[in-house]
One Martini backbone bead per residue (centre of mass of N, CA, C, O) as a GRO file, in nm:
protein
   84
    1MET     BB    1  -1.819   2.619  13.785
    2SER     BB    2  -1.811   2.885  13.592
    3GLY     BB    3  -1.676   2.936  13.299
    4THR     BB    4  -1.349   2.967  13.141
    5VAL     BB    5  -1.077   2.741  13.039
    6THR     BB    6  -0.753   2.801  12.887
    7MET     BB    7  -0.485   2.588  12.786
    8TYR     BB    8  -0.154   2.650  12.710
    9SER     BB    9   0.055   2.398  12.553
   10THR     BB   10   0.254   2.101  12.583
   11THR     BB   11   0.361   1.774  12.586
   12TRP     BB   12   0.644   1.837  12.771
   13CYS     BB   13   0.493   1.982  13.011
   14GLY     BB   14   0.498   1.954  13.352
   15TYR     BB   15   0.323   2.194  13.448
   16CYS     BB   16   0.079   2.117  13.281
   17ARG     BB   17   0.022   1.839  13.402
   18ARG     BB   18  -0.020   1.934  13.688
   19LEU     BB   19  -0.259   2.132  13.640
   20LYS     BB   20  -0.449   1.931  13.507
   21GLY     BB   21  -0.469   1.739  13.750
   22GLN     BB   22  -0.584   1.947  13.948
   23MET     BB   23  -0.838   2.021  13.782
   24ASP     BB   24  -0.954   1.739  13.766
   25ARG     BB   25  -0.985   1.693  14.077
   26GLU     BB   26  -1.175   1.970  14.096
   27GLY     BB   27  -1.366   1.994  13.831
   28ILE     BB   28  -1.220   2.167  13.611
   29ALA     BB   29  -1.291   2.292  13.321
   30TYR     BB   30  -1.108   2.252  13.002
   31SER     BB   31  -0.907   2.378  12.748
   32GLU     BB   32  -0.669   2.251  12.509
   33VAL     BB   33  -0.367   2.403  12.364
   34ASN     BB   34  -0.129   2.329  12.125
   35ILE     BB   35   0.131   2.536  12.021
   36GLU     BB   36   0.273   2.332  11.814
   37HIS     BB   37  -0.021   2.311  11.633
   38ASP     BB   38  -0.084   2.642  11.687
   39PRO     BB   39   0.014   2.942  11.575
   40GLU     BB   40  -0.198   3.134  11.701
   41SER     BB   41  -0.150   3.047  11.998
   42ALA     BB   42   0.150   3.114  12.004
   43SER     BB   43   0.106   3.419  11.968
   44PHE     BB   44  -0.057   3.464  12.225
   45VAL     BB   45   0.165   3.370  12.420
   46GLU     BB   46   0.377   3.576  12.335
   47GLN     BB   47   0.211   3.830  12.409
   48ALA     BB   48   0.176   3.742  12.719
   49ASN     BB   49   0.528   3.683  12.729
   50GLY     BB   50   0.732   3.877  12.584
   51GLY     BB   51   0.789   3.654  12.330
   52ASN     BB   52   0.723   3.397  12.486
   53GLN     BB   53   0.671   3.029  12.509
   54THR     BB   54   0.498   3.008  12.786
   55VAL     BB   55   0.425   2.720  12.986
   56PRO     BB   56   0.150   2.771  13.119
   57THR     BB   57  -0.117   2.936  12.960
   58VAL     BB   58  -0.400   3.111  13.106
   59LEU     BB   59  -0.745   3.146  13.021
   60VAL     BB   60  -0.987   3.340  13.201
   61ILE     BB   61  -1.350   3.336  13.210
   62ALA     BB   62  -1.567   3.473  13.390
   63PRO     BB   63  -1.898   3.506  13.455
   64SER     BB   64  -1.860   3.830  13.444
   65GLY     BB   65  -1.621   3.856  13.197
   66GLU     BB   66  -1.361   3.837  13.324
   67GLU     BB   67  -1.018   3.855  13.237
   68ALA     BB   68  -0.739   3.612  13.255
   69VAL     BB   69  -0.380   3.607  13.228
   70MET     BB   70  -0.165   3.323  13.296
   71THR     BB   71   0.152   3.216  13.423
   72ASN     BB   72   0.188   2.948  13.589
   73PRO     BB   73  -0.048   2.874  13.769
   74SER     BB   74  -0.223   2.815  14.027
   75LEU     BB   75  -0.501   2.675  14.139
   76ALA     BB   76  -0.588   2.919  14.310
   77GLN     BB   77  -0.576   3.125  14.075
   78VAL     BB   78  -0.790   2.996  13.900
   79LYS     BB   79  -1.021   3.005  14.105
   80GLU     BB   80  -1.016   3.311  14.148
   81ALA     BB   81  -1.075   3.391  13.851
   82LEU     BB   82  -1.354   3.239  13.841
   83ALA     BB   83  -1.478   3.423  14.087
   84ALA     BB   84  -1.479   3.724  13.950
   0.00000   0.00000   0.00000
């Protein structure tokens, strides 16, 4: 699959660990940004989640250029966004 996946996460987030493991098993490449160490990314997550720092927040840019921002998505949702 082409396209890009960026996961905004924290070190303590169990949902983040689960989704990373699922994407690793499926061979989906992603970049991870820890919002506790990057204030700019924390602001992005807050804007995407009504002022809350909810993780995982995932930004997918499909090969078509279509962007999707999802909060705590399933693996199926990530794959669907990559296919758009």
